[in-house]
Coordinates of C-alpha atoms in Angstrom, one line a residue:
Chain A
M1 CA 19.4 15.5 -21.0
T2 CA 22.0 16.9 -18.7
D3 CA 22.8 19.8 -21.1
P4 CA 21.4 22.8 -19.3
M5 CA 21.8 25.2 -22.2
P6 CA 19.5 24.2 -25.1
D7 CA 19.5 26.0 -28.4
A8 CA 16.6 28.3 -29.0
E9 CA 14.7 25.7 -31.0
P10 CA 13.6 22.8 -28.9
R11 CA 15.1 19.6 -30.2
P12 CA 13.0 16.5 -30.8
A13 CA 12.9 14.3 -27.7
P14 CA 16.1 12.3 -27.8
V15 CA 14.6 9.3 -26.0
A16 CA 11.9 8.8 -28.5
A17 CA 14.4 9.1 -31.3
A18 CA 17.1 6.7 -30.6
G19 CA 18.1 3.8 -28.4
F20 CA 14.6 3.0 -27.4
R21 CA 13.8 0.7 -30.3
L22 CA 13.6 -2.7 -28.6
S23 CA 11.7 -1.5 -25.6
S24 CA 9.2 0.3 -27.9
V25 CA 8.0 -3.0 -29.4
L26 CA 8.5 -5.2 -26.3
P27 CA 5.2 -4.2 -24.6
D28 CA 3.2 -5.0 -27.7
L29 CA 5.1 -8.3 -28.1
C30 CA 4.2 -9.2 -24.5
L31 CA 0.5 -8.4 -25.0
L32 CA 0.5 -10.4 -28.3
A33 CA 2.1 -13.4 -26.7
A34 CA -0.3 -13.2 -23.8
I35 CA -3.4 -13.8 -26.0
P36 CA -2.8 -17.5 -26.9
L37 CA -1.6 -18.2 -23.4
L38 CA -4.7 -16.8 -21.8
V39 CA -7.0 -18.5 -24.3
Y40 CA -5.3 -21.8 -23.6
S41 CA -5.4 -21.2 -19.9
V42 CA -9.1 -20.4 -19.8
H43 CA -9.8 -23.5 -22.0
R44 CA -7.8 -25.6 -19.5
V45 CA -9.5 -24.1 -16.5
F46 CA -13.0 -24.7 -17.7
M47 CA -12.7 -27.8 -19.9
S48 CA -10.0 -30.0 -18.7
T49 CA -9.3 -29.5 -15.1
P50 CA -11.0 -31.8 -12.6
I51 CA -13.3 -30.2 -10.0
E52 CA -11.5 -29.9 -6.7
Q53 CA -12.9 -32.2 -4.0
S54 CA -13.5 -30.0 -1.0
M55 CA -14.2 -26.6 -2.6
G56 CA -16.1 -27.6 -5.7
T57 CA -16.4 -25.6 -8.9
A58 CA -15.7 -22.3 -7.2
F59 CA -12.1 -23.4 -6.8
K60 CA -11.7 -22.4 -10.5
I61 CA -11.4 -18.8 -9.3
F62 CA -8.1 -19.8 -7.8
F63 CA -6.4 -20.0 -11.2
F64 CA -6.8 -16.3 -11.8
H65 CA -7.0 -15.1 -8.3
V66 CA -3.7 -16.3 -7.0
P67 CA -1.6 -15.1 -10.0
M68 CA -3.2 -11.7 -9.5
G69 CA -2.1 -11.7 -5.9
W70 CA 1.4 -12.6 -6.8
L71 CA 1.5 -9.9 -9.5
C72 CA 0.3 -7.3 -7.1
M73 CA 3.2 -8.2 -4.8
L74 CA 5.6 -8.2 -7.7
M75 CA 4.4 -4.8 -8.8
A76 CA 4.8 -3.4 -5.3
L77 CA 8.3 -4.8 -5.3
I78 CA 9.2 -3.3 -8.7
A79 CA 7.8 0.0 -7.6
G80 CA 9.9 -0.1 -4.4
I81 CA 13.1 -1.0 -6.3
A82 CA 12.4 1.6 -9.0
A83 CA 11.8 4.2 -6.3
A84 CA 15.1 3.4 -4.6
V85 CA 16.8 3.8 -8.0
Q86 CA 15.0 7.1 -8.6
L87 CA 16.2 8.4 -5.2
R88 CA 19.8 7.2 -5.8
L89 CA 20.3 8.3 -9.4
R90 CA 17.7 11.1 -9.6
S91 CA 16.4 9.3 -12.7
S92 CA 13.1 10.3 -14.1
G93 CA 12.9 7.0 -15.9
A94 CA 12.9 5.1 -12.7
A95 CA 10.2 7.5 -11.4
A96 CA 8.1 6.6 -14.4
V97 CA 8.7 2.8 -13.8
A98 CA 7.6 3.2 -10.2
L99 CA 4.4 5.0 -11.1
A100 CA 3.5 2.6 -13.8
A101 CA 4.2 -0.4 -11.5
A102 CA 2.1 1.1 -8.8
E103 CA -0.8 1.6 -11.2
I104 CA -0.7 -2.0 -12.3
G105 CA -0.3 -3.1 -8.7
F106 CA -3.5 -1.1 -8.0
V107 CA -5.4 -2.9 -10.8
T108 CA -4.2 -6.4 -9.9
G109 CA -4.6 -5.7 -6.2
L110 CA -8.2 -4.5 -6.8
G111 CA -8.7 -7.7 -8.8
V112 CA -7.5 -9.9 -5.9
L113 CA -9.6 -8.0 -3.4
L114 CA -12.7 -8.3 -5.5
T115 CA -12.3 -12.0 -6.5
G116 CA -11.2 -13.1 -3.1
P117 CA -14.5 -12.4 -1.4
I118 CA -16.4 -14.0 -4.3
W119 CA -14.4 -17.1 -3.8
G120 CA -14.7 -17.0 -0.1
N121 CA -18.4 -16.5 -0.3
A122 CA -18.6 -19.6 -2.5
T123 CA -16.5 -21.9 -0.4
W124 CA -16.5 -20.6 3.2
G125 CA -20.0 -19.0 3.0
R126 CA -18.5 -15.7 4.1
P127 CA -16.9 -13.1 1.9
W128 CA -14.3 -11.9 4.4
T129 CA -12.7 -14.1 7.1
G130 CA -10.0 -11.7 8.2
D131 CA -7.3 -14.3 7.2
A132 CA -3.8 -13.0 7.4
R133 CA -3.4 -13.1 3.6
Q134 CA -6.5 -11.1 3.0
V135 CA -5.7 -8.4 5.5
S136 CA -2.1 -8.0 4.4
T137 CA -3.1 -7.8 0.8
A138 CA -5.7 -5.2 1.6
L139 CA -3.1 -3.2 3.6
L140 CA -0.6 -3.4 0.8
W141 CA -3.2 -2.2 -1.6
L142 CA -3.9 0.8 0.7
V143 CA -0.2 1.7 0.6
I144 CA -0.3 1.6 -3.2
V145 CA -3.4 3.8 -3.3
A146 CA -1.6 6.3 -0.9
Y147 CA 1.4 6.3 -3.3
L148 CA -0.8 7.0 -6.3
L149 CA -2.6 9.8 -4.4
L150 CA 0.7 11.4 -3.4
R151 CA 2.1 11.2 -6.9
H152 CA -1.0 12.7 -8.4
Y153 CA -2.0 15.3 -5.8
G154 CA 1.2 16.0 -3.9
P155 CA 3.1 19.2 -4.1
R156 CA 5.7 19.4 -6.8
S157 CA 8.6 18.4 -4.5
S158 CA 6.8 15.3 -3.4
D159 CA 8.1 12.9 -6.0
R160 CA 11.0 12.0 -3.8
L161 CA 8.6 11.7 -0.8
A162 CA 6.4 9.3 -2.9
A163 CA 9.6 7.3 -3.6
A164 CA 10.2 7.0 0.1
L165 CA 6.6 5.9 0.5
A166 CA 7.0 3.2 -2.1
I167 CA 10.2 1.9 -0.5
F168 CA 8.5 1.8 2.9
G169 CA 5.6 0.0 1.3
A170 CA 7.8 -2.7 -0.2
V171 CA 9.6 -3.1 3.1
N172 CA 6.3 -3.3 5.0
V173 CA 4.9 -6.3 3.0
P174 CA 6.6 -9.1 5.0
I175 CA 6.2 -7.2 8.3
I176 CA 2.5 -6.7 7.8
Y177 CA 2.1 -10.3 6.9
Y178 CA 3.9 -11.4 10.1
A179 CA 2.1 -8.9 12.3
V180 CA -1.3 -9.9 11.0
K181 CA -0.5 -13.6 11.5
L182 CA 0.5 -12.8 15.1
W183 CA -2.7 -10.8 15.5
K184 CA -4.7 -13.7 14.1
T185 CA -3.3 -16.3 16.5
L186 CA -5.4 -14.6 19.2
H187 CA -8.4 -15.7 17.2
P188 CA -9.0 -19.0 15.4
S189 CA -8.2 -18.9 11.8
T190 CA -9.5 -20.8 8.8
G191 CA -7.3 -23.0 6.7
V192 CA -6.7 -22.0 3.1
V193 CA -5.4 -24.0 0.2
G194 CA -3.3 -27.0 1.0
S195 CA -1.3 -28.9 -1.5
L196 CA -2.5 -29.2 -5.1
P197 CA -2.4 -32.2 -7.4
P198 CA 0.0 -31.7 -10.4
E199 CA -2.7 -31.4 -13.1
M200 CA -4.0 -28.3 -11.2
W201 CA -0.5 -26.8 -11.3
A202 CA -0.3 -27.6 -15.0
T203 CA -3.4 -25.4 -15.4
F204 CA -2.1 -22.8 -13.0
W205 CA 1.2 -21.9 -14.8
P206 CA -0.2 -20.9 -18.2
G207 CA -2.7 -18.6 -16.5
L208 CA 0.1 -17.0 -14.4
G209 CA 2.3 -16.6 -17.5
G210 CA -0.5 -15.0 -19.5
L211 CA -1.4 -12.6 -16.8
L212 CA 2.3 -11.8 -16.2
L213 CA 2.8 -11.0 -19.8
V214 CA -0.3 -8.8 -19.9
S215 CA 0.9 -6.9 -16.8
L216 CA 4.4 -6.5 -18.2
G217 CA 3.0 -5.3 -21.5
L218 CA 0.7 -2.8 -19.9
L219 CA 3.6 -1.7 -17.6
G220 CA 5.8 -1.1 -20.7
L221 CA 3.1 0.8 -22.4
R222 CA 2.5 3.0 -19.4
I223 CA 6.2 3.7 -18.9
R224 CA 6.5 4.7 -22.5
Q225 CA 3.5 7.1 -22.1
L226 CA 5.0 8.6 -18.9
R227 CA 8.3 9.2 -20.5
L228 CA 6.7 10.7 -23.5
A229 CA 4.7 13.0 -21.2
D230 CA 8.0 14.0 -19.5
E231 CA 9.6 14.8 -22.8
L232 CA 6.6 16.8 -23.9
D233 CA 6.7 18.8 -20.7
A234 CA 10.4 19.5 -21.2
A235 CA 9.8 20.6 -24.7
W236 CA 7.0 22.9 -23.7
V237 CA 9.1 24.5 -21.0
Q238 CA 11.9 25.0 -23.5
L239 CA 9.6 26.5 -26.0
E240 CA 8.0 29.0 -23.6
D241 CA 11.1 29.8 -21.7
P242 CA 14.2 29.3 -23.9
R243 CA 16.8 30.4 -21.4
Chain B
M1 CA -42.8 -52.7 -0.5
N2 CA -41.3 -54.1 -3.7
E3 CA -40.8 -57.5 -2.2
T4 CA -44.4 -58.6 -2.9
T5 CA -43.4 -61.4 -5.4
P6 CA -43.8 -64.8 -3.9
P7 CA -40.7 -66.8 -3.0
P8 CA -39.7 -69.5 -5.5
S9 CA -41.6 -72.8 -5.1
K10 CA -38.8 -75.1 -6.2
P11 CA -35.6 -74.9 -4.2
G12 CA -33.4 -75.7 -7.3
D13 CA -34.6 -72.6 -9.2
D14 CA -31.9 -70.0 -9.8
Y15 CA -34.4 -67.3 -9.1
A16 CA -33.3 -64.2 -7.3
P17 CA -35.8 -61.6 -6.2
V18 CA -35.4 -58.2 -7.8
V19 CA -34.7 -55.6 -5.1
G20 CA -35.5 -52.1 -6.4
I21 CA -34.6 -48.8 -4.9
S22 CA -37.1 -47.7 -2.3
Q23 CA -39.0 -44.5 -2.9
E24 CA -37.3 -42.7 0.0
D25 CA -33.9 -43.5 -1.4
T26 CA -34.9 -42.2 -4.8
A27 CA -36.3 -39.0 -3.2
T28 CA -33.1 -38.5 -1.2
L29 CA -30.9 -39.2 -4.3
R30 CA -33.0 -36.7 -6.4
M31 CA -32.7 -34.1 -3.7
L32 CA -29.0 -34.5 -3.4
E33 CA -28.6 -34.3 -7.2
G34 CA -30.7 -31.2 -7.2
K35 CA -28.6 -29.7 -4.5
A36 CA -25.4 -30.5 -6.3
A37 CA -26.7 -29.0 -9.5
D38 CA -27.8 -25.9 -7.6
K39 CA -24.4 -25.6 -6.0
T40 CA -22.6 -26.0 -9.3
A41 CA -24.8 -23.5 -10.9
R42 CA -24.2 -21.0 -8.1
D43 CA -20.5 -21.7 -8.2
Y44 CA -20.5 -21.1 -11.9
E45 CA -22.2 -17.8 -11.2
H46 CA -19.5 -16.9 -8.8
I47 CA -16.8 -17.8 -11.3
V48 CA -18.4 -15.8 -14.1
W49 CA -18.6 -12.9 -11.8
A50 CA -15.0 -13.2 -10.7
Y51 CA -13.6 -13.6 -14.2
G52 CA -15.9 -10.8 -15.4
V53 CA -14.6 -8.5 -12.7
L54 CA -11.0 -9.3 -13.6
W55 CA -11.4 -8.7 -17.3
A56 CA -13.4 -5.5 -16.6
L57 CA -10.6 -4.2 -14.5
F58 CA -8.0 -4.8 -17.2
A59 CA -10.3 -3.3 -19.8
A60 CA -10.8 -0.2 -17.6
Y61 CA -7.1 0.2 -17.3
G62 CA -6.7 -0.3 -21.1
L63 CA -9.3 2.4 -21.6
F64 CA -7.4 4.7 -19.2
L65 CA -4.2 4.1 -21.2
W66 CA -5.9 4.8 -24.4
R67 CA -7.4 8.1 -23.3
R68 CA -4.1 9.1 -21.9
S69 CA -2.3 8.4 -25.2
A70 CA -5.1 10.4 -27.0
R71 CA -4.4 13.3 -24.8
L72 CA -0.7 13.0 -25.3
R73 CA -1.2 13.0 -29.0
A74 CA -3.3 16.1 -28.8
D75 CA -0.6 17.8 -26.7
M76 CA 2.0 16.7 -29.3
N77 CA 0.0 18.3 -32.1
D78 CA -0.3 21.5 -30.1
L79 CA 3.4 21.5 -29.6
Q80 CA 4.0 21.0 -33.3
R81 CA 1.7 23.9 -34.1
A82 CA 3.4 26.1 -31.6
L83 CA 6.7 25.3 -33.1
D84 CA 5.5 26.1 -36.6
R85 CA 4.2 29.4 -35.4
T86 CA 7.6 30.3 -33.8
A87 CA 9.3 29.3 -37.0
D88 CA 7.0 31.5 -39.1
R89 CA 7.5 34.5 -36.8
R90 CA 11.3 34.3 -37.3
Chain C
M1 CA 28.8 12.5 18.6
R2 CA 28.6 15.8 16.8
L3 CA 25.3 14.7 15.4
L4 CA 23.9 14.0 18.8
R5 CA 25.1 17.3 20.1
Q6 CA 23.5 19.2 17.3
A7 CA 20.3 17.2 17.7
L8 CA 20.2 18.1 21.4
L9 CA 20.8 21.7 20.6
L10 CA 17.9 21.7 18.1
L11 CA 15.7 19.9 20.6
R12 CA 16.5 22.4 23.2
S13 CA 15.4 25.2 21.0
E14 CA 12.2 23.3 20.2
L15 CA 11.6 22.9 23.8
R16 CA 12.2 26.5 24.6
Q17 CA 9.8 27.5 21.9
E18 CA 7.3 25.0 23.3
L19 CA 7.7 26.3 26.9
R20 CA 6.9 29.8 25.7
D21 CA 3.3 29.0 24.7
F22 CA 2.7 25.2 25.3
E23 CA 0.9 25.1 22.0
L24 CA 1.7 21.6 21.0
L25 CA 1.2 20.1 24.4
L26 CA -2.1 21.8 25.0
T27 CA -3.6 21.1 21.6
A28 CA -2.4 17.5 21.6
G29 CA -3.4 16.9 25.2
F30 CA -6.8 18.4 24.7
F31 CA -7.4 16.3 21.6
T32 CA -6.5 13.2 23.6
V33 CA -9.1 14.1 26.2
V34 CA -11.7 14.8 23.5
L35 CA -11.0 11.5 22.0
L36 CA -11.3 9.8 25.3
A37 CA -14.7 11.4 25.9
M38 CA -15.9 10.3 22.5
F39 CA -14.8 6.8 23.1
Y40 CA -16.5 6.8 26.5
L41 CA -19.8 8.0 24.9
S42 CA -19.5 5.4 22.1
F43 CA -18.3 2.4 24.0
A44 CA -19.3 2.8 27.7
S45 CA -22.3 0.4 27.1
L46 CA -20.1 -2.4 25.7
Q47 CA -20.2 -5.6 27.7
A48 CA -17.3 -6.0 30.1
K49 CA -15.8 -9.0 28.2
A50 CA -15.7 -6.9 25.0
H51 CA -13.5 -4.3 26.7
L52 CA -10.5 -6.6 26.5
S53 CA -10.5 -6.6 22.7
A54 CA -11.6 -3.0 22.4
L55 CA -8.9 -1.4 24.6
P56 CA -5.9 -2.0 22.4
G57 CA -7.7 -0.6 19.4
L58 CA -8.9 2.5 21.4
M59 CA -5.4 3.2 22.7
W60 CA -3.6 3.0 19.4
L61 CA -6.3 4.7 17.4
T62 CA -5.8 7.6 19.8
V63 CA -2.1 7.6 19.3
A64 CA -2.5 7.5 15.5
F65 CA -4.9 10.5 15.5
V66 CA -2.9 12.5 18.1
G67 CA 0.3 11.6 16.3
V68 CA -0.7 13.1 13.0
L69 CA -1.9 16.2 14.7
T70 CA 1.4 16.6 16.6
L71 CA 3.6 15.9 13.6
T72 CA 1.7 18.4 11.5
R73 CA 2.0 21.0 14.2
V74 CA 5.7 20.3 14.8
F75 CA 6.5 21.1 11.2
D76 CA 3.8 23.8 10.8
R77 CA 6.0 26.2 12.8
E78 CA 8.8 25.7 10.2
R79 CA 6.4 25.9 7.3
E80 CA 4.8 29.1 8.3
A81 CA 8.1 31.0 8.2
D82 CA 9.7 28.7 5.6
T83 CA 12.5 28.1 8.1
L84 CA 12.8 24.4 7.3
R85 CA 14.7 25.3 4.1
A86 CA 16.9 27.6 6.1
L87 CA 17.6 24.8 8.6
L88 CA 18.4 22.5 5.7
A89 CA 20.8 25.0 4.3
A90 CA 22.5 25.6 7.7
P91 CA 25.8 24.0 8.4
I92 CA 24.5 21.2 10.6
E93 CA 23.9 17.5 10.0
R94 CA 20.6 17.2 8.4
L95 CA 20.0 14.0 10.4
A96 CA 20.1 16.2 13.5
I97 CA 16.9 17.9 12.3
Y98 CA 15.2 14.6 11.9
L99 CA 16.3 13.4 15.3
A100 CA 15.3 16.6 17.1
K101 CA 11.9 16.7 15.5
A102 CA 11.3 13.0 16.1
A103 CA 12.3 13.4 19.8
M104 CA 10.0 16.4 20.1
A105 CA 7.0 14.5 18.6
L106 CA 7.8 11.5 20.7
L107 CA 7.9 13.6 23.9
V108 CA 4.5 15.1 23.2
L109 CA 3.0 11.7 22.3
M110 CA 4.4 10.2 25.5
I111 CA 2.8 13.0 27.6
C112 CA -0.5 12.3 25.8
C113 CA -0.1 8.6 26.6
A114 CA 0.3 9.6 30.2
V115 CA -3.2 11.1 29.9
L116 CA -4.6 8.4 27.7
V117 CA -3.6 5.2 29.5
P118 CA -4.9 6.3 33.0
G119 CA -8.1 7.6 31.2
L120 CA -8.7 4.2 29.6
W121 CA -8.0 2.5 32.9
L122 CA -10.6 4.6 34.6
M123 CA -13.2 4.1 32.0
F124 CA -12.9 0.5 31.3
P125 CA -12.3 -2.0 34.2
A126 CA -10.2 -4.3 31.9
G127 CA -7.6 -1.6 31.9
Q128 CA -6.6 -2.7 35.4
A129 CA -3.7 -4.6 33.8
F130 CA -2.2 -1.3 32.8
A131 CA -2.1 -0.2 36.4
D132 CA -0.7 -3.6 37.6
Q133 CA 2.2 -3.5 35.2
P134 CA 3.2 0.2 35.0
G135 CA 6.8 -0.5 33.7
Q136 CA 5.7 -2.7 30.9
T137 CA 2.9 -0.3 29.9
A138 CA 5.3 2.6 29.8
L139 CA 7.7 0.6 27.7
L140 CA 5.0 -0.5 25.4
A141 CA 3.7 3.1 24.9
L142 CA 7.3 4.3 24.3
L143 CA 8.1 1.6 21.7
G144 CA 4.8 2.0 19.9
C145 CA 5.0 5.7 19.7
A146 CA 8.6 5.6 18.7
G147 CA 7.9 3.4 15.7
Y148 CA 5.0 5.7 14.7
V149 CA 7.1 8.8 15.1
A150 CA 10.0 7.2 13.1
I151 CA 7.9 7.0 10.0
G152 CA 5.8 10.0 10.7
T153 CA 8.6 12.5 11.1
L154 CA 10.1 11.6 7.7
F155 CA 6.8 12.1 5.8
A156 CA 5.7 15.2 7.8
A157 CA 9.1 16.7 7.0
G158 CA 8.8 15.8 3.3
L159 CA 5.4 17.4 3.1
A160 CA 6.4 20.5 5.1
T161 CA 8.7 21.8 2.4
G162 CA 6.0 22.2 -0.2
A163 CA 3.3 24.8 0.1
G164 CA 0.0 23.5 1.4
K165 CA -1.2 20.0 0.9
N166 CA -0.1 18.6 4.2
T167 CA -3.5 17.1 4.7
L168 CA -1.9 14.4 2.6
L169 CA -0.1 13.3 5.7
F170 CA -3.3 11.6 7.0
I171 CA -3.5 9.6 3.8
I172 CA 0.1 8.5 3.7
L173 CA 0.7 7.8 7.3
Y174 CA -2.1 5.4 8.3
P175 CA -1.4 2.8 5.7
L176 CA 2.3 3.0 6.3
T177 CA 2.2 2.8 10.0
T178 CA -0.1 -0.3 10.1
P179 CA 2.8 -2.7 10.9
V180 CA 3.8 -0.7 13.9
L181 CA 0.2 -0.3 15.0
M182 CA -0.6 -3.9 14.5
Y183 CA 2.4 -4.9 16.5
A184 CA 1.4 -2.5 19.2
L185 CA -2.1 -4.0 19.2
V186 CA -0.8 -7.5 19.6
T187 CA 1.5 -6.5 22.4
T188 CA -1.2 -4.5 24.2
R189 CA -3.5 -7.5 24.0
A190 CA -0.7 -9.7 25.4
L191 CA -0.2 -7.2 28.2
L192 CA -3.9 -7.1 29.0
D193 CA -4.1 -10.9 29.0
R194 CA -1.0 -11.0 31.2
D195 CA 0.6 -13.2 28.6
P196 CA 4.0 -14.6 29.7
A197 CA 5.3 -14.0 26.1
L198 CA 5.0 -10.2 26.6
P199 CA 8.8 -9.6 26.8
D200 CA 9.2 -11.4 23.4
H201 CA 6.6 -9.1 21.9
L202 CA 8.3 -6.1 23.4
T203 CA 11.7 -7.2 22.0
Q204 CA 10.2 -7.6 18.5
M205 CA 8.7 -4.2 18.7
F206 CA 12.1 -2.8 19.6
L207 CA 13.7 -4.5 16.6
L208 CA 10.9 -3.2 14.4
D209 CA 11.5 0.3 15.7
L210 CA 15.2 0.0 15.0
I211 CA 14.5 -1.1 11.4
L212 CA 12.1 1.8 10.8
F213 CA 14.4 4.4 12.4
A214 CA 17.3 3.1 10.3
A215 CA 15.2 3.2 7.1
A216 CA 14.0 6.7 7.9
C217 CA 17.5 8.0 8.7
L218 CA 18.8 6.6 5.4
L219 CA 16.0 8.2 3.5
F220 CA 15.7 11.5 5.3
E221 CA 18.4 13.4 3.6
T222 CA 17.7 12.0 0.1
V223 CA 14.1 12.9 0.4
L224 CA 14.6 16.4 1.7
V225 CA 17.8 17.7 0.3
G226 CA 17.3 20.5 -2.1
A227 CA 13.6 20.4 -2.3
P228 CA 13.3 22.4 -5.4
A229 CA 11.6 25.7 -5.5
R230 CA 8.0 25.5 -6.6
A231 CA 7.6 26.5 -10.2
P232 CA 4.3 28.4 -10.9
G233 CA 1.8 26.9 -13.3
R234 CA 2.5 23.5 -14.9
R235 CA 4.7 21.2 -13.0
P236 CA 7.3 19.6 -15.2
R237 CA 9.2 16.7 -13.7
H238 CA 12.9 17.2 -14.2
P239 CA 14.7 15.5 -11.4
R240 CA 17.7 15.4 -13.7
R241 CA 17.9 19.1 -14.0
P242 CA 17.8 20.5 -10.5
D243 CA 17.7 24.2 -10.1
A244 CA 20.7 26.2 -8.9
S245 CA 20.1 26.0 -5.2
V246 CA 19.8 22.3 -5.4
R247 CA 23.0 22.0 -7.3
Q248 CA 24.8 23.9 -4.7
D249 CA 23.3 21.6 -2.1
M250 CA 24.5 18.7 -4.1
S251 CA 28.0 19.9 -4.6
R252 CA 28.4 20.4 -0.8
E253 CA 27.6 16.7 -0.4
P254 CA 30.4 14.2 -0.4
S255 CA 30.1 12.4 -3.7
R256 CA 28.4 9.1 -3.3

């Protein structure tokens, strides 16, 4: 990669050729492993978990809603760390990881933001209560969207700028949460989930695991795609301009 | 209303009057049951929506990935053709 | 010390340029007045008890809008003549550029606040608390604007090196500055309520500003150094293969 003087004929992409074996099957393995977990989890959620006392049947949304929220945060964190690595080491691989993680964070964040109001409507009678968690998730999602917009539409030199945006976004998460909480203390706030009985947690973990595997699998696939696109770009440039 | 049966004549009888549920109680119970059934049905609707939304999102992202990879494959084929052409010319 | 001296030097040249035509101050100040007028038209009929919760929002929305305008203009001067790249190549600490630009933007924003806060006070009776606690109000405005400018300068600078596209600043800046703006909202509300916890809020804002400034200073050079020349047509991403000017830049850097 660092060799600036390529021969006239573009070589096949080195990354695709060697040293990438394990990671090329890993995403598919993740997705495969997720299938039984998710089937089991949905079965448990609908067939063998008691109905929660105070929130009723609608509480079953919890089992997929909360993992999506956690995944969204995890993806924002991964994107932030990858962006830091990208800045430090000038690594295009890390840039791909950051972009892929941000995209999955976008999807999971949208999932949280859509299922949250459905749940809220069922239990509180109102889709949006302005709870600290809701607002901070929405703000985090906005940062992710800004990152994606910058990556896709920014000028060519903006990859590093986007990385800085991702880092700030990751740093912002706890600050936003704290600030929104402070802001909400001026108004009364509604209580959310308290403690859960163990059988509910037993239903919760498989769902979380399944969704985690799906997200990681998609992340891996997307990273592979982005790297391939990079290699292709490089090959085209070498072909058209074999300096 | 239900207690129209006469009281036992003999004091030694182990007769106990049957006390049924009053009509009002029955009505209240039915109403509550109906409400609960309604709520459950509506909640299930919510759940179906929520889960539907989630799977639709993942499916949409999967579709996006698939279209991207199709475009990449096309690009790769173009590159291959271009390479062949350069080789021919030489 | 050298860093500060260079920053002051750059700031002085910025000021000299500003004093020549007052472009930044006049545009930003006028925009503030326009926003105030629009707020007055929209919210004058609000009930008096709603003013208390509306005022912080109005104040910081104005700062957010005027801030983007100011930051864009501050770097537009460099962009028009592509002097930012020249500045980056000059033998000065790059951080000094950041500090000078941030100080300039902060100065303009503070002057706008000097228009904005009295304006809000005159329009909405609830703003009396601003007049009663002038010191705290000034400190609040300073801390809020400083946090906003800390993030804003970094991203405005990053976008100023590429050609065009700096409308993206609006998209980037608002989501990113929400923590600062939310803190400022909370603190402004505390000030209007004459909350005794106001000093705590101000201290927290100060700490937040420090964090943001530190993060921006750490990132500034990495983000800006050797912004590669724009290649026409397709845009391959090769951060590993910087072009010659970048490599020169890199070799001048102490190895890290």
